XYZ file of C-alpha atoms in Angstrom:
652
model
C 0.000 0.000 0.000
C 1.293 3.444 -0.904
C 2.642 5.611 1.901
C 2.712 8.776 -0.183
C 0.718 11.882 0.611
C -2.738 11.701 -0.960
C -2.965 15.507 -1.012
C -6.507 16.685 -1.821
C -7.756 13.093 -2.263
C -7.385 12.156 1.403
C -10.996 12.078 2.555
C -13.328 9.104 2.340
C -16.941 9.862 1.541
C -19.059 8.512 4.364
C -22.353 9.909 3.087
C -24.657 6.921 3.488
C -26.932 7.920 0.653
C -24.327 8.178 -2.109
C -22.737 4.728 -1.920
C -24.373 2.738 -4.725
C -23.509 3.367 -8.351
C -24.409 2.077 -11.794
C -21.756 2.035 -14.527
C -22.307 0.001 -17.685
C -18.987 0.782 -19.360
C -16.087 -1.713 -19.270
C -13.185 0.363 -20.619
C -9.895 1.014 -18.761
C -11.262 4.432 -17.760
C -14.398 2.815 -16.384
C -12.190 0.395 -14.458
C -10.429 3.438 -13.005
C -13.746 4.889 -11.847
C -14.521 1.631 -10.057
C -11.091 1.629 -8.423
C -11.561 5.225 -7.296
C -14.900 4.389 -5.712
C -13.158 1.699 -3.675
C -10.551 4.164 -2.430
C -12.556 7.359 -1.988
C -15.949 6.104 -0.809
C -16.309 4.329 2.518
C -18.827 1.669 1.519
C -19.396 1.992 -2.205
C -20.999 -0.842 -4.111
C -21.772 -1.294 -7.781
C -25.279 -2.341 -8.752
C -26.461 -3.881 -12.012
C -29.640 -1.849 -12.453
C -30.005 1.906 -12.733
C -33.008 2.131 -10.459
C -31.026 0.587 -7.605
C -28.285 3.241 -7.763
C -27.993 6.666 -6.187
C -25.150 7.555 -8.594
C -25.735 6.749 -12.260
C -23.140 7.061 -15.021
C -24.340 7.201 -18.593
C -22.879 7.835 -22.021
C -24.874 10.297 -24.116
C -24.769 12.088 -27.448
C -24.467 15.732 -26.479
C -22.338 17.997 -28.635
C -22.186 20.761 -26.032
C -20.176 18.471 -23.732
C -17.439 17.813 -26.261
C -15.103 14.888 -25.634
C -14.213 15.718 -22.029
C -17.120 17.628 -20.532
C -19.807 16.209 -18.277
C -23.245 17.043 -16.975
C -24.340 16.308 -13.427
C -28.056 16.334 -12.681
C -29.870 15.668 -9.438
C -33.392 14.279 -9.317
C -35.152 12.559 -6.421
C -31.844 12.083 -4.584
C -30.241 10.353 -7.563
C -27.153 11.904 -9.149
C -26.743 11.244 -12.862
C -23.357 11.883 -14.441
C -23.555 12.114 -18.234
C -20.757 12.437 -20.778
C -19.981 11.581 -24.372
C -16.891 9.605 -23.344
C -15.587 7.593 -20.433
C -13.024 10.328 -19.851
C -15.874 12.755 -19.265
C -17.420 10.282 -16.824
C -14.126 10.110 -14.918
C -13.984 13.894 -14.634
C -17.599 13.890 -13.519
C -16.783 11.349 -10.819
C -14.000 13.526 -9.417
C -16.273 16.570 -9.430
C -18.891 14.668 -7.448
C -16.227 13.482 -5.020
C -14.882 16.984 -4.372
C -18.376 18.321 -3.747
C -19.163 15.566 -1.249
C -15.745 15.851 0.405
C -16.409 19.553 1.037
C -19.953 18.857 2.287
C -21.340 21.007 -0.503
C -24.863 20.650 -1.799
C -24.993 18.527 -4.936
C -26.281 20.714 -7.741
C -26.967 20.327 -11.433
C -24.011 21.497 -13.483
C -22.628 21.349 -17.008
C -18.835 21.454 -16.942
C -16.670 21.674 -20.062
C -12.946 22.473 -19.877
C -12.018 26.002 -20.922
C -8.714 24.851 -22.427
C -8.247 21.792 -24.629
C -4.622 20.976 -23.774
C -3.929 20.873 -20.032
C -0.397 19.619 -19.847
C 2.491 18.983 -17.465
C 6.101 19.070 -18.672
C 8.591 17.114 -16.592
C 12.233 18.118 -16.684
C 13.345 14.689 -15.430
C 16.650 13.110 -16.434
C 17.331 9.382 -16.581
C 20.072 9.623 -13.950
C 17.255 10.424 -11.514
C 17.929 14.132 -11.262
C 15.355 16.766 -12.155
C 16.434 20.011 -13.757
C 15.011 22.752 -11.545
C 13.495 20.089 -9.315
C 13.243 20.672 -5.559
C 11.290 17.701 -4.216
C 13.632 14.756 -4.535
C 14.540 12.507 -7.432
C 12.525 11.661 -10.520
C 9.485 9.440 -10.101
C 10.274 7.886 -13.504
C 14.030 7.339 -13.666
C 17.048 6.399 -11.551
C 20.663 5.515 -12.424
C 19.944 5.894 -16.159
C 17.199 3.285 -16.011
C 13.479 3.333 -15.451
C 12.615 3.424 -11.755
C 9.616 1.107 -12.337
C 7.763 2.434 -9.300
C 4.405 2.028 -10.955
C 2.461 2.517 -7.726
C 3.894 6.006 -7.361
C 3.118 6.814 -10.995
C -0.457 5.617 -10.488
C -0.799 7.751 -7.354
C 0.520 10.670 -9.356
C -1.865 10.048 -12.253
C -4.806 10.070 -9.818
C -3.875 13.504 -8.538
C -3.652 15.037 -11.985
C -6.755 13.332 -13.368
C -8.763 14.611 -10.415
C -8.120 18.197 -11.554
C -8.440 17.526 -15.268
C -4.870 17.265 -16.578
C -4.861 15.369 -19.885
C -1.241 15.353 -21.129
C 2.212 14.758 -19.623
C 5.714 14.754 -21.074
C 7.932 12.600 -18.872
C 11.493 13.734 -19.639
C 13.538 16.906 -19.738
C 13.357 19.221 -22.746
C 17.151 19.378 -22.528
C 17.543 15.863 -23.889
C 20.828 14.248 -22.855
C 22.613 11.038 -23.899
C 20.386 8.394 -22.331
C 17.147 10.318 -22.832
C 17.858 10.617 -26.558
C 17.378 6.842 -26.734
C 13.883 6.904 -25.198
C 12.420 6.943 -28.718
C 14.146 3.674 -29.665
C 12.527 0.239 -29.564
C 14.761 -0.855 -26.681
C 12.978 1.616 -24.373
C 9.445 1.575 -25.728
C 8.196 -1.275 -23.492
C 9.119 0.774 -20.417
C 7.598 3.942 -21.849
C 4.465 1.911 -22.576
C 4.147 0.834 -18.916
C 4.078 4.498 -17.922
C 1.829 5.531 -20.813
C -0.696 2.796 -20.000
C -0.992 4.004 -16.412
C -1.527 7.584 -17.490
C -3.931 6.507 -20.219
C -6.104 4.744 -17.658
C -6.577 8.178 -16.077
C -7.258 9.996 -19.347
C -3.741 11.394 -19.731
C -1.702 11.203 -22.945
C 2.054 10.638 -22.692
C 4.571 12.707 -24.657
C 8.344 12.441 -24.993
C 10.802 15.307 -25.271
C 13.104 14.509 -28.183
C 16.568 15.556 -29.264
C 16.559 17.388 -32.585
C 19.962 15.832 -33.365
C 18.735 12.248 -32.869
C 19.277 11.269 -36.529
C 23.008 11.866 -36.059
C 23.261 10.633 -32.478
C 21.253 7.399 -32.654
C 20.285 7.090 -36.322
C 23.690 6.749 -37.919
C 23.138 9.706 -40.241
C 25.582 12.503 -40.969
C 22.982 15.253 -40.686
C 19.812 16.238 -38.836
C 18.741 18.738 -41.505
C 14.921 18.888 -41.384
C 14.749 19.111 -45.184
C 16.950 16.055 -45.729
C 15.035 13.038 -47.047
C 16.950 10.567 -44.894
C 16.264 12.606 -41.765
C 12.560 12.689 -42.567
C 12.582 8.926 -43.132
C 14.304 8.451 -39.774
C 11.595 10.348 -37.881
C 8.816 8.649 -39.845
C 10.197 5.253 -38.821
C 10.566 6.377 -35.196
C 6.963 7.571 -35.094
C 5.704 4.346 -36.664
C 7.516 2.231 -34.070
C 6.268 4.321 -31.162
C 2.633 4.191 -32.266
C 2.867 0.470 -32.907
C 3.861 0.055 -29.252
C 1.743 2.876 -27.783
C -1.304 3.555 -29.983
C -2.537 6.510 -27.916
C 0.880 8.170 -27.625
C 0.568 11.971 -27.547
C 3.592 13.123 -29.517
C 6.850 15.039 -29.125
C 7.952 18.108 -27.194
C 10.907 19.887 -28.799
C 13.333 22.481 -27.475
C 15.525 23.532 -30.398
C 18.124 26.240 -31.024
C 17.897 27.264 -27.375
C 20.503 27.380 -24.619
C 22.865 25.121 -26.511
C 20.292 22.643 -27.784
C 20.594 21.681 -31.487
C 18.006 22.851 -33.969
C 17.209 23.867 -37.538
C 19.414 26.978 -37.367
C 22.408 24.618 -37.568
C 21.409 23.910 -41.169
C 20.207 27.363 -42.141
C 16.582 26.302 -41.764
C 13.685 27.948 -39.941
C 11.694 26.812 -36.943
C 8.787 26.082 -39.247
C 10.996 23.658 -41.174
C 11.988 21.887 -37.973
C 8.525 21.671 -36.456
C 6.855 20.594 -39.694
C 9.366 17.777 -40.126
C 8.151 16.241 -36.861
C 4.557 17.034 -37.763
C 4.783 15.041 -40.997
C 6.188 12.045 -39.150
C 3.453 12.117 -36.502
C 0.469 13.048 -38.682
C -0.418 9.532 -39.940
C -1.025 8.475 -36.333
C -2.834 11.574 -35.113
C 0.317 12.655 -33.291
C 1.182 16.119 -32.134
C 4.381 18.163 -31.915
C 4.781 20.875 -29.287
C 7.528 23.295 -30.293
C 8.921 25.562 -27.575
C 9.446 29.256 -28.365
C 12.076 29.787 -25.665
C 14.685 30.809 -28.231
C 17.163 33.618 -27.568
C 20.844 34.548 -27.750
C 22.403 32.975 -24.653
C 25.870 34.226 -25.535
C 25.092 37.906 -25.260
C 27.791 40.528 -24.723
C 26.703 42.669 -21.774
C 28.395 45.644 -23.404
C 25.980 45.519 -26.353
C 22.744 47.209 -25.313
C 21.183 46.803 -28.749
C 20.365 43.168 -27.931
C 17.326 42.606 -25.721
C 16.503 39.067 -24.673
C 12.887 40.094 -24.086
C 12.427 40.647 -27.827
C 13.673 37.228 -28.880
C 10.605 34.962 -28.951
C 8.502 37.499 -30.843
C 11.294 38.316 -33.280
C 11.888 34.634 -34.018
C 8.285 33.485 -34.415
C 5.950 36.307 -35.446
C 7.185 36.161 -39.048
C 6.401 32.440 -39.172
C 2.738 32.834 -38.224
C 0.652 30.578 -40.463
C 3.609 28.516 -41.699
C 3.232 25.615 -39.262
C 1.321 22.404 -39.964
C -2.016 21.858 -38.238
C -0.595 19.316 -35.772
C 2.090 21.733 -34.562
C 1.531 23.793 -31.422
C 3.893 26.546 -30.311
C 4.546 26.602 -26.567
C 5.123 30.168 -25.352
C 6.240 31.212 -21.873
C 3.816 33.592 -20.191
C 6.463 36.328 -20.018
C 9.271 37.326 -22.383
C 12.161 36.456 -20.045
C 11.930 33.406 -17.782
C 9.277 33.019 -15.060
C 10.360 35.962 -12.938
C 8.300 37.152 -9.981
C 6.872 39.861 -12.203
C 6.946 40.062 -16.006
C 4.617 41.496 -18.625
C 2.665 38.977 -20.669
C 4.567 38.194 -23.856
C 3.286 40.010 -26.973
C 3.137 36.778 -28.991
C -0.277 36.345 -27.355
C -2.411 38.534 -29.538
C 0.367 38.739 -32.101
C -0.047 35.218 -33.470
C -3.227 34.838 -35.517
C -2.801 31.680 -37.630
C -0.796 29.217 -35.526
C -1.802 26.787 -32.785
C -0.284 27.856 -29.478
C -0.330 27.210 -25.757
C 0.828 29.321 -22.848
C 3.571 27.907 -20.619
C 3.572 28.313 -16.829
C 6.086 27.059 -14.280
C 4.886 25.210 -11.192
C 8.364 24.274 -10.052
C 9.685 27.259 -8.108
C 12.896 27.952 -9.999
C 12.853 31.693 -9.352
C 10.216 31.757 -6.636
C 11.816 30.038 -3.678
C 12.657 26.445 -4.647
C 9.640 25.067 -2.767
C 11.247 26.264 0.447
C 9.335 29.548 0.335
C 5.568 29.873 0.281
C 4.575 31.176 -3.132
C 1.031 30.508 -4.271
C 1.225 30.799 -8.044
C -2.443 30.989 -9.001
C -2.460 34.826 -9.015
C 0.428 34.835 -11.517
C -1.375 32.485 -13.875
C -4.703 34.216 -13.397
C -3.182 37.579 -14.333
C -1.694 36.102 -17.497
C -4.913 34.413 -18.620
C -6.986 37.521 -17.893
C -4.534 39.897 -19.588
C -6.211 42.032 -22.246
C -3.867 42.273 -25.217
C -5.920 45.184 -26.626
C -5.208 44.081 -30.177
C -8.404 45.838 -31.244
C -11.375 47.683 -29.790
C -13.070 44.668 -28.220
C -11.797 42.740 -25.212
C -9.042 40.315 -26.210
C -8.042 38.245 -23.203
C -5.220 35.735 -23.469
C -7.405 32.875 -22.218
C -9.740 33.413 -25.184
C -7.110 34.179 -27.802
C -5.372 30.856 -27.148
C -8.393 29.180 -28.742
C -9.537 31.889 -31.129
C -6.129 32.517 -32.716
C -5.185 28.854 -33.039
C -5.999 27.148 -36.331
C -7.417 24.154 -34.465
C -8.734 25.003 -31.003
C -8.156 21.418 -29.838
C -4.438 22.093 -30.315
C -4.433 25.095 -27.955
C -4.281 25.358 -24.191
C -1.843 25.475 -21.304
C 1.326 23.641 -20.265
C 3.345 23.957 -17.070
C 6.691 22.731 -15.832
C 5.997 20.251 -13.040
C 7.267 20.351 -9.477
C 7.035 16.825 -8.073
C 9.680 14.344 -7.029
C 10.126 11.324 -4.803
C 9.569 13.331 -1.609
C 6.642 11.653 0.144
C 4.575 14.815 0.004
C 5.440 15.274 -3.702
C 6.368 18.984 -3.511
C 8.773 19.213 -0.518
C 6.672 22.021 0.985
C 3.217 20.873 2.046
C 1.542 24.163 1.241
C 2.953 24.123 -2.273
C 0.685 21.235 -3.142
C -1.745 24.105 -3.587
C 0.031 25.002 -6.826
C -0.575 21.550 -8.309
C -4.242 21.776 -7.454
C -4.555 25.385 -8.593
C -2.938 24.677 -11.937
C -5.357 21.897 -12.814
C -8.431 23.738 -11.598
C -7.518 26.945 -13.416
C -6.794 25.093 -16.666
C -10.262 23.586 -16.544
C -12.140 26.655 -15.255
C -10.403 29.887 -16.250
C -13.021 32.000 -14.493
C -12.183 30.701 -11.006
C -10.461 33.188 -8.710
C -7.229 32.495 -6.875
C -9.143 32.735 -3.618
C -11.840 30.266 -4.671
C -9.229 27.712 -5.695
C -7.241 28.118 -2.476
C -10.382 27.745 -0.385
C -11.292 24.570 -2.238
C -7.781 23.146 -1.821
C -7.757 23.877 1.915
C -11.170 22.282 2.414
C -10.128 19.111 0.593
C -6.635 18.836 2.095
C -7.267 19.553 5.787
C -9.917 19.513 8.493
C -9.585 23.047 9.815
C -11.803 25.379 11.772
C -12.993 28.399 9.825
C -10.605 30.616 11.781
C -7.608 28.398 11.016
C -8.550 28.066 7.350
C -8.755 31.846 7.032
C -5.271 32.201 8.524
C -3.732 29.778 6.025
C -5.736 31.351 3.204
C -4.337 34.780 4.083
C -0.794 33.405 3.947
C -1.364 31.871 0.517
C -3.058 34.902 -1.000
C -0.345 37.334 0.140
C 2.613 35.041 -0.533
C 3.324 36.154 -4.105
C 3.529 39.824 -3.117
C 5.546 38.970 -0.012
C 8.182 37.150 -2.045
C 8.215 39.968 -4.577
C 8.695 42.509 -1.779
C 11.928 40.998 -0.493
C 13.459 40.046 -3.859
C 14.056 41.969 -7.128
C 11.940 45.148 -7.303
C 9.356 46.435 -9.770
C 9.731 43.915 -12.573
C 13.512 44.148 -12.983
C 13.935 40.417 -12.306
C 16.805 38.067 -11.469
C 19.399 39.364 -8.906
C 19.681 35.703 -7.882
C 22.707 33.469 -7.433
C 23.709 32.447 -10.967
C 22.734 28.963 -12.125
C 21.281 28.061 -8.685
C 18.600 30.783 -8.856
C 18.141 30.819 -5.080
C 19.147 33.578 -2.711
C 20.400 37.080 -3.525
C 23.304 38.021 -5.764
C 22.414 41.443 -7.104
C 25.142 41.627 -9.733
C 25.415 37.873 -10.233
C 24.231 37.991 -13.841
C 25.101 41.617 -14.571
C 28.188 40.933 -16.666
C 27.266 37.425 -17.799
C 26.054 36.141 -21.180
C 22.412 35.506 -20.358
C 20.904 38.921 -21.129
C 19.419 39.439 -17.668
C 20.711 42.889 -16.770
C 19.420 45.582 -14.422
C 21.912 48.362 -15.325
C 22.017 49.797 -11.800
C 24.483 52.634 -11.302
C 24.820 55.586 -8.924
C 21.971 57.426 -10.651
C 19.316 54.811 -11.268
C 18.225 51.356 -12.375
C 16.120 49.628 -15.019
C 16.030 48.659 -18.689
C 14.755 51.063 -21.314
C 12.536 48.845 -23.443
C 10.369 51.619 -24.846
C 9.795 52.025 -28.554
C 10.741 55.692 -28.246
C 14.432 55.528 -27.402
C 14.917 52.042 -25.965
C 15.243 48.506 -27.288
C 11.843 48.700 -28.981
C 10.390 45.764 -27.070
C 7.282 47.768 -26.132
C 6.588 48.154 -29.841
C 5.876 44.436 -30.135
C 2.554 44.996 -28.353
C -0.672 46.328 -29.822
C -0.723 50.133 -30.035
C -2.698 50.691 -26.817
C -0.366 48.522 -24.769
C 2.692 50.017 -26.447
C 1.562 53.508 -25.487
C 0.777 52.391 -21.934
C 4.216 50.879 -21.374
C 6.080 53.712 -23.119
C 4.562 56.402 -20.905
C 5.628 56.663 -17.265
C 2.244 58.195 -16.505
C 0.509 54.913 -17.409
C 3.160 52.214 -17.023
C 2.267 50.116 -13.941
C 4.607 50.559 -10.982
C 5.142 46.818 -10.679
C 6.590 46.694 -14.218
C 8.209 50.098 -14.400
C 11.825 48.904 -14.167
C 11.170 46.294 -16.839
C 10.323 49.082 -19.287
C 12.251 52.121 -18.025
C 15.629 53.123 -16.621
C 14.789 55.537 -13.812
C 16.594 57.715 -11.277
C 16.313 56.664 -7.648
C 14.402 59.874 -6.947
C 11.661 59.078 -9.484
C 8.250 59.278 -7.807
C 6.083 56.208 -8.387
C 2.294 56.218 -8.692
C 2.261 55.207 -5.027
C 3.762 58.576 -4.129
C 7.030 57.060 -2.957
C 10.403 57.569 -4.538
C 11.904 54.544 -6.233
C 14.636 54.188 -3.621
C 12.194 54.492 -0.722
C 9.970 51.854 -2.312
C 12.947 49.493 -2.432
C 13.736 50.060 1.237
C 10.122 49.849 2.408
C 9.196 46.695 0.527
C 12.293 44.816 1.616
C 11.664 45.600 5.273
C 7.984 44.753 4.884
C 8.679 41.488 3.070
C 10.692 40.160 6.001
C 8.099 41.419 8.483
C 5.428 39.494 6.603
C 7.412 36.270 6.810
C 7.791 36.821 10.543
C 4.020 37.220 10.705
C 3.601 33.957 8.778
C 5.779 32.220 11.360
C 3.713 33.593 14.239
C 0.477 32.669 12.482
C 1.642 29.148 11.731
C 2.713 28.521 15.321
C -0.874 28.844 16.555
C -2.051 26.141 14.130
C -0.192 23.264 15.773
C -3.363 21.755 17.228
C -5.248 21.799 13.936
C -2.630 20.645 11.448
C -1.417 17.044 11.127
C 1.888 16.879 13.011
C 4.051 16.050 9.988
C 2.515 18.839 7.913
C 2.866 21.333 10.736
C 6.553 20.533 11.258
C 7.249 20.547 7.523
C 5.907 24.070 7.078
C 7.350 25.353 10.358
C 10.853 24.216 9.399
C 10.635 25.685 5.911
C 9.306 28.997 7.214
C 12.537 29.344 9.184
C 14.481 28.847 5.960
C 12.269 31.364 4.184
C 12.926 33.860 6.982
C 16.686 33.341 6.787
C 16.804 33.899 3.043
C 14.344 36.804 3.140
C 16.647 38.594 5.597
C 19.583 37.974 3.273
C 17.600 39.518 0.434
C 16.533 42.500 2.530
C 19.985 43.281 3.822
C 21.874 42.742 0.585
C 19.405 44.643 -1.610
C 19.040 47.575 0.774
C 22.786 47.814 1.345
C 23.486 47.577 -2.372
C 21.162 50.434 -3.248
C 22.211 52.595 -0.314
C 25.786 52.310 -1.525
C 24.802 52.920 -5.147
C 22.491 55.874 -4.542
C 23.898 57.439 -1.398
C 20.292 58.128 -0.368
C 19.377 57.128 3.183
C 16.165 55.446 4.290
C 13.847 58.265 5.290
C 12.542 56.133 8.157
C 16.005 55.710 9.629
C 15.981 51.906 9.811
C 19.227 50.026 10.068
C 20.856 49.295 6.725
C 24.322 47.787 6.587
C 26.367 50.472 4.904
């Protein structure tokens, strides 16, 4: 029996009325529903006649439900869950469970996912390590072999299926020696074991592939996407994979990025590279997801004409409409790299004729390594609700993903996962909230961050209303708290290079990665205006361009992303820039101290292991927050020569 944390699936339904169910289907997904009844309901029993059941599952023809939606109706104390597919029935089951587990009234509802693709990207390596992973080793691999811990993978699949995730890529997008061979017949039986488990929970499995595979494992002298032999190689690979795994999802590709090979090597475009994979996968209904994280990672800090923020748009906007229908571009939500605050990338609203998905990051690479509390739902919610203002009507990202994709079923959301072999999956108990929030928000874009957090708390713990409100307040303020004690006003980075944890204000300032803040004795920030800066602001629609160009309308929390400003510049808040830096860094630490005090009074209500886990990690968060406060405040006092007007102690 598994000893892993069951997260938000930890309550058994003891409701005596809802314990008998009728399910005629016999598919693997129907078998999963039966297995879930056995685990999640105290005394569930299957009956062979509808009129004997209090929960009835039925397949229907109903176009409004699509392939994955469901309808739940209540009549005379009988709940009927209807769907056009067994996958829809599974999602309906989990919805019913969560309502009963929260003691909510069972109400009629039609629920259809807002986004078609709801995907998790793993950055797992076959040696067992996870790139940017902070919760233990890979659940899939160890010592360059498959871990074969199928119970853990099944537990993991349950969690994601319960919040509607329908696709997972299992290996790192930076595809190394052993991972390059995952596409070969020698490894397909092991991939199939994993894929079959995920498939039984309605989740398609993808592999990240190495663009240079034809040379590395195919015996060819080139990986040119227009070479006939290279195309034959990928066609044969796809045929073998689908012979072994008929419902295989497809490939995820990172190319021409951060040292990874790609079509640029051969003078080809990204459309050439992506369409090569698309042709190989098309006969089997396969799908290629092509990442747009492409930029010059060998930048000369002396050259201010190069702006990393421009890169994705510059590389891909001219290719709009040139990709095959089974290609989807995967675009990070911001133009840099998952910083605490970034503008939404202008490719959303810019692309009009290409399938695309937005990429989030659940793993806390720049947001505290799952040692700091950082509830990410507000970040994702802001991105999805962002109005691109591409014309007079409202043009929100969450709608444009579907509307501006050629095939809406090839649009949606992906996120970099955060789990490992730690028993609680995420290292920090409270950061399970980000797993839950991601799935719920993918399915229901209209949910608020607060609603999702409340739901997660109710399912994960048995807390008094007072205690739940205390934890809720911590979660809902955690993003701003972290932002307060780290890099200010959208400037980003200032972290220890490569590790990306803890402060190092100038750590990347003279490096090759294009992540500069340009602080000097007079001011700080990057001029990205289209007036006299890098021109990045000009990639947006005219209304947004004007907003970001003008200090009178540029939001304070992004002002250093778009402008280089003197320390005496007065923000919309009425504070000078330098005073804002001092105030927020002192307040950020004070908030963490308040979190610690708040958490200490919850010892009687929280399970002991969860209480100790969070208590210990709050001490680490406090230690690092103080480092940030002291180093940032000292740095800018020395740079500016301007004292804190409140006279607090800063190490000069």
